[in-house]
Amino acid sequence: MSQSAGQNPETVDGPTQEEFVAWVQEFLSGLESVDRASNRHWCPQWWAHTEAVDRLAALHTQWLVATEENSMSSWWVDHFDRHATVLFSPHGPFGECGTHHVDKGARRTLAAEQPPAGWSW
Ligand SMILES: [Zn+2]
């Protein structure tokens, strides 16, 4: 790999938020394996679930790589299937999200309290 200071056309910028959202919508439109009948959960307001956003962003990044490398089968098995196990699980980010979020602030993240005075590790 050259460290040329000139323009490097092989440098791939990360996807923009717009591209990411478009990918999620496009990808979901073809997804048939996630429904309540199979006890797999989803939320239309996926963007309100921080863990889901991180996982989907990671999937998108790898999807771009797999498209470039023509390795989509591995993407499905090694990336999608493994994230899907957590992502759509009853215990995953969407598991207890049955209805639409009333406001954008609705999140179900883990709380982390300050350790008590005198605590050390
Ligand atoms: Zn939700």
PDB file of C-alpha atoms and ligand atoms in Angstrom:
ATOM      1  CA  MET A   1       0.000   0.000   0.000  1.00  0.00           C
ATOM      2  CA  SER A   2       1.473   3.340  -0.997  1.00  0.00           C
ATOM      3  CA  GLN A   3       1.193   6.290   1.282  1.00  0.00           C
ATOM      4  CA  SER A   4       1.132   8.731  -1.641  1.00  0.00           C
ATOM      5  CA  ALA A   5       0.168  12.249  -0.695  1.00  0.00           C
ATOM      6  CA  GLY A   6      -1.656  12.648  -3.982  1.00  0.00           C
ATOM      7  CA  GLN A   7      -5.205  11.715  -4.721  1.00  0.00           C
ATOM      8  CA  ASN A   8      -5.907   8.116  -3.951  1.00  0.00           C
ATOM      9  CA  PRO A   9      -8.897   6.882  -5.930  1.00  0.00           C
ATOM     10  CA  GLU A  10      -8.874   3.641  -3.958  1.00  0.00           C
ATOM     11  CA  THR A  11      -9.704   5.428  -0.750  1.00  0.00           C
ATOM     12  CA  VAL A  12     -13.257   4.542   0.102  1.00  0.00           C
ATOM     13  CA  ASP A  13     -15.102   6.998   2.247  1.00  0.00           C
ATOM     14  CA  GLY A  14     -17.597   5.543   4.633  1.00  0.00           C
ATOM     15  CA  PRO A  15     -21.218   5.668   3.560  1.00  0.00           C
ATOM     16  CA  THR A  16     -23.172   8.800   4.357  1.00  0.00           C
ATOM     17  CA  GLN A  17     -26.117   8.704   6.716  1.00  0.00           C
ATOM     18  CA  GLU A  18     -28.415   9.113   3.728  1.00  0.00           C
ATOM     19  CA  GLU A  19     -26.832   6.122   1.998  1.00  0.00           C
ATOM     20  CA  PHE A  20     -27.054   4.079   5.171  1.00  0.00           C
ATOM     21  CA  VAL A  21     -30.747   4.822   5.711  1.00  0.00           C
ATOM     22  CA  ALA A  22     -31.493   4.096   2.066  1.00  0.00           C
ATOM     23  CA  TRP A  23     -29.659   0.794   2.352  1.00  0.00           C
ATOM     24  CA  VAL A  24     -31.611  -0.217   5.455  1.00  0.00           C
ATOM     25  CA  GLN A  25     -34.898   0.535   3.713  1.00  0.00           C
ATOM     26  CA  GLU A  26     -33.898  -1.217   0.518  1.00  0.00           C
ATOM     27  CA  PHE A  27     -32.521  -4.210   2.356  1.00  0.00           C
ATOM     28  CA  LEU A  28     -35.552  -4.562   4.611  1.00  0.00           C
ATOM     29  CA  SER A  29     -37.909  -4.434   1.671  1.00  0.00           C
ATOM     30  CA  GLY A  30     -36.509  -7.780   0.569  1.00  0.00           C
ATOM     31  CA  LEU A  31     -36.354  -9.414   3.974  1.00  0.00           C
ATOM     32  CA  GLU A  32     -38.958 -12.110   4.554  1.00  0.00           C
ATOM     33  CA  SER A  33     -37.610 -14.031   7.506  1.00  0.00           C
ATOM     34  CA  VAL A  34     -38.405 -11.574  10.292  1.00  0.00           C
ATOM     35  CA  ASP A  35     -41.904 -11.616  11.706  1.00  0.00           C
ATOM     36  CA  ARG A  36     -43.645 -12.149  14.993  1.00  0.00           C
ATOM     37  CA  ALA A  37     -44.950 -15.514  13.894  1.00  0.00           C
ATOM     38  CA  SER A  38     -41.355 -16.705  13.920  1.00  0.00           C
ATOM     39  CA  ASN A  39     -40.768 -14.798  17.157  1.00  0.00           C
ATOM     40  CA  ARG A  40     -38.366 -12.419  15.479  1.00  0.00           C
ATOM     41  CA  HIS A  41     -38.844  -8.789  16.299  1.00  0.00           C
ATOM     42  CA  TRP A  42     -38.427  -5.543  14.447  1.00  0.00           C
ATOM     43  CA  CYS A  43     -39.343  -1.883  14.982  1.00  0.00           C
ATOM     44  CA  PRO A  44     -40.163   0.502  12.133  1.00  0.00           C
ATOM     45  CA  GLN A  45     -38.445   3.201  14.146  1.00  0.00           C
ATOM     46  CA  TRP A  46     -35.222   1.202  14.153  1.00  0.00           C
ATOM     47  CA  TRP A  47     -33.220   4.427  14.311  1.00  0.00           C
ATOM     48  CA  ALA A  48     -34.425   4.958  17.896  1.00  0.00           C
ATOM     49  CA  HIS A  49     -32.600   1.783  18.978  1.00  0.00           C
ATOM     50  CA  THR A  50     -28.927   2.553  19.398  1.00  0.00           C
ATOM     51  CA  GLU A  51     -27.694  -1.032  19.416  1.00  0.00           C
ATOM     52  CA  ALA A  52     -29.672  -1.772  16.285  1.00  0.00           C
ATOM     53  CA  VAL A  53     -28.197   1.260  14.535  1.00  0.00           C
ATOM     54  CA  ASP A  54     -24.675   0.138  15.389  1.00  0.00           C
ATOM     55  CA  ARG A  55     -25.323  -3.411  14.221  1.00  0.00           C
ATOM     56  CA  LEU A  56     -27.033  -2.322  11.018  1.00  0.00           C
ATOM     57  CA  ALA A  57     -24.234   0.141  10.275  1.00  0.00           C
ATOM     58  CA  ALA A  58     -21.695  -2.643  10.718  1.00  0.00           C
ATOM     59  CA  LEU A  59     -23.753  -4.889   8.439  1.00  0.00           C
ATOM     60  CA  HIS A  60     -23.921  -2.140   5.842  1.00  0.00           C
ATOM     61  CA  THR A  61     -20.163  -1.640   5.907  1.00  0.00           C
ATOM     62  CA  GLN A  62     -19.557  -5.344   5.411  1.00  0.00           C
ATOM     63  CA  TRP A  63     -22.274  -5.517   2.766  1.00  0.00           C
ATOM     64  CA  LEU A  64     -20.364  -2.911   0.754  1.00  0.00           C
ATOM     65  CA  VAL A  65     -17.195  -4.971   1.087  1.00  0.00           C
ATOM     66  CA  ALA A  66     -18.984  -8.179   0.148  1.00  0.00           C
ATOM     67  CA  THR A  67     -20.536  -6.545  -2.896  1.00  0.00           C
ATOM     68  CA  GLU A  68     -17.110  -5.396  -4.005  1.00  0.00           C
ATOM     69  CA  GLU A  69     -15.559  -8.797  -3.369  1.00  0.00           C
ATOM     70  CA  ASN A  70     -18.491 -10.809  -4.682  1.00  0.00           C
ATOM     71  CA  SER A  71     -18.753 -12.648  -1.380  1.00  0.00           C
ATOM     72  CA  MET A  72     -22.420 -12.170  -0.593  1.00  0.00           C
ATOM     73  CA  SER A  73     -22.917 -15.724   0.570  1.00  0.00           C
ATOM     74  CA  SER A  74     -20.366 -15.191   3.309  1.00  0.00           C
ATOM     75  CA  TRP A  75     -22.019 -11.888   4.191  1.00  0.00           C
ATOM     76  CA  TRP A  76     -25.332 -13.617   4.758  1.00  0.00           C
ATOM     77  CA  VAL A  77     -23.901 -16.490   6.766  1.00  0.00           C
ATOM     78  CA  ASP A  78     -21.050 -14.815   8.613  1.00  0.00           C
ATOM     79  CA  HIS A  79     -22.496 -11.347   9.129  1.00  0.00           C
ATOM     80  CA  PHE A  80     -26.256 -11.126   8.658  1.00  0.00           C
ATOM     81  CA  ASP A  81     -27.177 -14.424  10.267  1.00  0.00           C
ATOM     82  CA  ARG A  82     -25.000 -13.773  13.279  1.00  0.00           C
ATOM     83  CA  HIS A  83     -26.298 -10.255  13.871  1.00  0.00           C
ATOM     84  CA  ALA A  84     -29.856 -11.361  13.153  1.00  0.00           C
ATOM     85  CA  THR A  85     -29.624 -13.876  15.978  1.00  0.00           C
ATOM     86  CA  VAL A  86     -29.304 -10.990  18.421  1.00  0.00           C
ATOM     87  CA  LEU A  87     -30.924  -8.170  16.493  1.00  0.00           C
ATOM     88  CA  PHE A  88     -34.322  -9.780  16.008  1.00  0.00           C
ATOM     89  CA  SER A  89     -34.343 -11.929  19.122  1.00  0.00           C
ATOM     90  CA  PRO A  90     -37.071 -11.512  21.769  1.00  0.00           C
ATOM     91  CA  HIS A  91     -34.198 -10.483  24.025  1.00  0.00           C
ATOM     92  CA  GLY A  92     -32.668  -8.168  21.439  1.00  0.00           C
ATOM     93  CA  PRO A  93     -33.089  -4.431  20.879  1.00  0.00           C
ATOM     94  CA  PHE A  94     -36.587  -4.800  19.461  1.00  0.00           C
ATOM     95  CA  GLY A  95     -37.819  -7.536  21.757  1.00  0.00           C
ATOM     96  CA  GLU A  96     -39.887  -5.359  24.026  1.00  0.00           C
ATOM     97  CA  CYS A  97     -40.684  -2.730  21.461  1.00  0.00           C
ATOM     98  CA  GLY A  98     -44.190  -3.520  20.355  1.00  0.00           C
ATOM     99  CA  THR A  99     -45.466  -0.098  19.444  1.00  0.00           C
ATOM    100  CA  HIS A 100     -44.319   3.066  17.812  1.00  0.00           C
ATOM    101  CA  HIS A 101     -42.220   5.460  19.783  1.00  0.00           C
ATOM    102  CA  VAL A 102     -44.140   8.483  20.881  1.00  0.00           C
ATOM    103  CA  ASP A 103     -41.084  10.667  20.839  1.00  0.00           C
ATOM    104  CA  LYS A 104     -37.609  10.338  19.437  1.00  0.00           C
ATOM    105  CA  GLY A 105     -36.147  10.086  22.903  1.00  0.00           C
ATOM    106  CA  ALA A 106     -37.580   6.645  23.563  1.00  0.00           C
ATOM    107  CA  ARG A 107     -34.666   4.315  24.018  1.00  0.00           C
ATOM    108  CA  ARG A 108     -34.080   1.169  25.915  1.00  0.00           C
ATOM    109  CA  THR A 109     -30.380   1.310  26.587  1.00  0.00           C
ATOM    110  CA  LEU A 110     -28.512   0.002  29.554  1.00  0.00           C
ATOM    111  CA  ALA A 111     -28.192   2.314  32.501  1.00  0.00           C
ATOM    112  CA  ALA A 112     -24.788   2.729  34.078  1.00  0.00           C
ATOM    113  CA  GLU A 113     -24.535   4.295  37.473  1.00  0.00           C
ATOM    114  CA  GLN A 114     -21.467   5.939  38.900  1.00  0.00           C
ATOM    115  CA  PRO A 115     -19.510   3.577  41.158  1.00  0.00           C
ATOM    116  CA  PRO A 116     -19.761   4.453  44.833  1.00  0.00           C
ATOM    117  CA  ALA A 117     -17.057   6.464  46.522  1.00  0.00           C
ATOM    118  CA  GLY A 118     -14.183   4.229  47.524  1.00  0.00           C
ATOM    119  CA  TRP A 119     -14.786   1.713  44.730  1.00  0.00           C
ATOM    120  CA  SER A 120     -11.673   0.616  42.874  1.00  0.00           C
ATOM    121  CA  TRP A 121     -10.745  -1.922  40.248  1.00  0.00           C
TER     122      TRP A 121
HETATM  123 ZN    ZN B   1     -38.821   0.600  18.693  1.00  0.00          ZN
END
